[in-house]
mmCIF file of C-alpha atoms in Angstrom:
data_model
loop_
_atom_site.group_PDB
_atom_site.id
_atom_site.type_symbol
_atom_site.label_atom_id
_atom_site.label_comp_id
_atom_site.label_asym_id
_atom_site.label_seq_id
_atom_site.Cartn_x
_atom_site.Cartn_y
_atom_site.Cartn_z
ATOM 1 C CA MET A 1 15.144 -19.422 -60.268
ATOM 2 C CA ALA A 2 11.841 -17.505 -59.725
ATOM 3 C CA THR A 3 11.056 -14.274 -57.942
ATOM 4 C CA LEU A 4 8.003 -14.077 -55.726
ATOM 5 C CA ALA A 5 6.559 -10.685 -54.901
ATOM 6 C CA ILE A 6 4.605 -10.466 -51.634
ATOM 7 C CA PRO A 7 2.682 -7.229 -50.918
ATOM 8 C CA LEU A 8 3.418 -5.562 -47.635
ATOM 9 C CA GLU A 9 -0.197 -5.825 -46.559
ATOM 10 C CA GLY A 10 0.209 -9.618 -46.661
ATOM 11 C CA LEU A 11 3.052 -9.633 -44.100
ATOM 12 C CA THR A 12 2.596 -9.724 -40.348
ATOM 13 C CA LEU A 13 5.626 -9.102 -38.223
ATOM 14 C CA THR A 14 5.397 -10.126 -34.579
ATOM 15 C CA ALA A 15 7.902 -8.978 -32.016
ATOM 16 C CA PRO A 16 8.194 -10.907 -28.778
ATOM 17 C CA GLN A 17 6.612 -9.343 -25.702
ATOM 18 C CA PRO A 18 9.071 -7.379 -23.506
ATOM 19 C CA GLU A 19 10.215 -9.158 -20.355
ATOM 20 C CA MET A 20 9.842 -5.983 -18.346
ATOM 21 C CA LEU A 21 7.101 -3.326 -18.276
ATOM 22 C CA SER A 22 7.778 0.315 -17.765
ATOM 23 C CA GLN A 23 5.702 3.474 -17.935
ATOM 24 C CA LYS A 24 7.010 3.796 -21.504
ATOM 25 C CA ASN A 25 5.688 0.468 -22.853
ATOM 26 C CA VAL A 26 2.941 -0.588 -20.501
ATOM 27 C CA GLU A 27 0.104 0.960 -22.604
ATOM 28 C CA SER A 28 1.143 -0.774 -25.827
ATOM 29 C CA VAL A 29 1.534 -4.151 -24.069
ATOM 30 C CA THR A 30 -1.399 -4.124 -21.621
ATOM 31 C CA GLY A 31 -3.600 -1.169 -22.581
ATOM 32 C CA ILE A 32 -3.098 0.416 -19.165
ATOM 33 C CA PRO A 33 -2.151 4.122 -19.245
ATOM 34 C CA ALA A 34 1.266 5.035 -17.830
ATOM 35 C CA ARG A 35 -0.236 7.088 -15.007
ATOM 36 C CA VAL A 36 -2.425 4.169 -13.776
ATOM 37 C CA PHE A 37 0.642 1.821 -13.957
ATOM 38 C CA LEU A 38 2.769 4.214 -11.881
ATOM 39 C CA ASP A 39 0.000 4.773 -9.353
ATOM 40 C CA THR A 40 -0.504 1.000 -9.053
ATOM 41 C CA ILE A 41 3.173 0.119 -8.490
ATOM 42 C CA ARG A 42 3.602 2.929 -6.050
ATOM 43 C CA GLY A 43 0.471 2.097 -4.104
ATOM 44 C CA PRO A 44 0.592 0.591 -0.600
ATOM 45 C CA GLY A 45 0.814 -3.192 -0.566
ATOM 46 C CA PHE A 46 1.935 -3.628 -4.146
ATOM 47 C CA PRO A 47 3.421 -7.133 -3.918
ATOM 48 C CA LEU A 48 5.842 -7.220 -6.849
ATOM 49 C CA PRO A 49 9.482 -5.989 -6.915
ATOM 50 C CA VAL A 50 9.946 -2.683 -8.759
ATOM 51 C CA THR A 51 13.319 -1.943 -10.307
ATOM 52 C CA LYS A 52 14.245 1.744 -10.481
ATOM 53 C CA LEU A 53 16.483 3.059 -13.261
ATOM 54 C CA GLY A 54 16.480 6.819 -12.918
ATOM 55 C CA LYS A 55 12.861 7.850 -13.485
ATOM 56 C CA LEU A 56 12.089 4.514 -15.202
ATOM 57 C CA ARG A 57 10.117 1.975 -13.109
ATOM 58 C CA LEU A 58 10.298 -1.649 -14.267
ATOM 59 C CA VAL A 59 8.316 -4.746 -13.269
ATOM 60 C CA GLN A 60 8.228 -8.219 -14.756
ATOM 61 C CA ARG A 61 5.505 -8.434 -17.398
ATOM 62 C CA GLU A 62 4.228 -11.877 -16.576
ATOM 63 C CA ALA A 63 4.067 -11.199 -12.835
ATOM 64 C CA PHE A 64 2.256 -7.885 -13.414
ATOM 65 C CA VAL A 65 -0.303 -9.430 -15.682
ATOM 66 C CA ALA A 66 -0.891 -12.225 -13.182
ATOM 67 C CA TYR A 67 -1.310 -9.567 -10.458
ATOM 68 C CA LEU A 68 -3.914 -7.736 -12.587
ATOM 69 C CA HIS A 69 -5.811 -11.005 -13.232
ATOM 70 C CA ALA A 70 -5.851 -11.756 -9.476
ATOM 71 C CA ARG A 71 -7.154 -8.258 -8.633
ATOM 72 C CA ALA A 72 -9.847 -8.444 -11.324
ATOM 73 C CA GLY A 73 -11.050 -11.824 -10.103
ATOM 74 C CA ASP A 74 -11.460 -10.756 -6.476
ATOM 75 C CA PRO A 75 -14.082 -7.914 -6.164
ATOM 76 C CA ALA A 76 -14.451 -8.595 -2.414
ATOM 77 C CA SER A 77 -10.882 -7.550 -1.724
ATOM 78 C CA ARG A 78 -11.408 -4.305 -3.656
ATOM 79 C CA ARG A 79 -14.474 -3.529 -1.569
ATOM 80 C CA ASP A 80 -12.537 -4.272 1.635
ATOM 81 C CA ALA A 81 -9.668 -2.046 0.509
ATOM 82 C CA GLU A 82 -12.123 0.843 -0.356
ATOM 83 C CA ALA A 83 -13.774 0.392 3.057
ATOM 84 C CA ASP A 84 -10.416 0.493 4.810
ATOM 85 C CA GLU A 85 -9.418 3.684 2.998
ATOM 86 C CA GLY A 86 -12.752 5.278 3.876
ATOM 87 C CA THR A 87 -12.218 4.406 7.512
ATOM 88 C CA ARG A 88 -8.687 5.895 7.511
ATOM 89 C CA VAL A 89 -9.918 9.068 5.768
ATOM 90 C CA ALA A 90 -12.762 9.472 8.310
ATOM 91 C CA ALA A 91 -10.301 9.013 11.179
ATOM 92 C CA VAL A 92 -7.990 11.739 9.828
ATOM 93 C CA LEU A 93 -10.935 14.117 9.322
ATOM 94 C CA ALA A 94 -12.306 13.376 12.809
ATOM 95 C CA ALA A 95 -8.897 14.135 14.336
ATOM 96 C CA ALA A 96 -9.006 17.520 12.658
ATOM 97 C CA GLY A 97 -12.537 18.184 13.900
ATOM 98 C CA LEU A 98 -14.040 17.659 10.433
ATOM 99 C CA GLU A 99 -16.445 15.156 8.932
ATOM 100 C CA PRO A 100 -16.757 13.867 5.384
ATOM 101 C CA VAL A 101 -19.566 15.235 3.146
ATOM 102 C CA LEU A 102 -21.113 12.484 1.131
ATOM 103 C CA CYS A 103 -22.226 12.867 -2.437
ATOM 104 C CA ALA A 104 -25.965 12.274 -2.733
ATOM 105 C CA ARG A 105 -25.684 10.537 -6.043
ATOM 106 C CA THR A 106 -22.963 7.928 -5.003
ATOM 107 C CA GLY A 107 -22.963 7.975 -1.278
ATOM 108 C CA ARG A 108 -19.206 8.608 -1.343
ATOM 109 C CA ALA A 109 -17.156 11.696 -0.753
ATOM 110 C CA GLY A 110 -17.115 13.317 -4.194
ATOM 111 C CA ALA A 111 -14.700 15.728 -5.773
ATOM 112 C CA GLU A 112 -17.386 18.407 -5.868
ATOM 113 C CA ASN A 113 -17.823 18.005 -2.069
ATOM 114 C CA ALA A 114 -14.211 17.340 -1.120
ATOM 115 C CA GLY A 115 -13.475 21.015 -0.488
ATOM 116 C CA ARG A 116 -16.404 21.285 1.942
ATOM 117 C CA ALA A 117 -15.268 18.225 3.868
ATOM 118 C CA LEU A 118 -11.944 19.833 4.532
ATOM 119 C CA HIS A 119 -13.044 23.232 5.771
ATOM 120 C CA ARG A 120 -14.620 24.364 8.944
ATOM 121 C CA PRO A 121 -17.935 26.247 8.537
ATOM 122 C CA ARG A 122 -17.597 30.010 8.146
ATOM 123 C CA ARG A 123 -18.562 32.110 11.080
ATOM 124 C CA ASN A 124 -21.369 34.626 10.708
ATOM 125 C CA ARG A 125 -19.934 37.871 9.406
ATOM 126 C CA LYS A 126 -21.151 41.251 10.452
ATOM 127 C CA PRO A 127 -23.208 42.917 7.663
ATOM 128 C CA THR A 128 -21.412 45.679 5.860
ATOM 129 C CA HIS A 129 -23.197 48.970 5.258
ATOM 130 C CA ASP A 130 -23.262 50.598 1.833
#
C-alpha cells in the first residue's frame, strides 16, 4: 500500500451550475450584476416565468442564458425598443406641455439635461433692490 500526496494547487473542484438563477447567484454564474438581473426580469415584455420566494426572484438558468443570447444577437430589436421608449417619453412630456432636451454629444435626453426637460421655464422675476 502506497500513499500519494497531491498538492491542493493541483486539484480543481467543479460544482454543477445551479438550475435556477437569483439575484444572489447570477453574478457568479453569468457575470451580470444583481441590479441588472432584477431590472431585466422586472422589465416589460420579459418572456420567462419568474418564481417569487419572498424577496428572492428565480428564473431557469438555461432559459435566461438563451434569452440573453437572443437579445445580444438582435441589435435591430434593441433599436426598435429604444425608439418606442423615446416615443412614449415624448408623448408623456407633450401631454404635460413639456418637450425633451437632447444632449448635444449623444442626441439623446441625458441625465444632465433631464431636469430641464421636466420643468417649465422660469418666468421673469422682478429685480430686487439692495
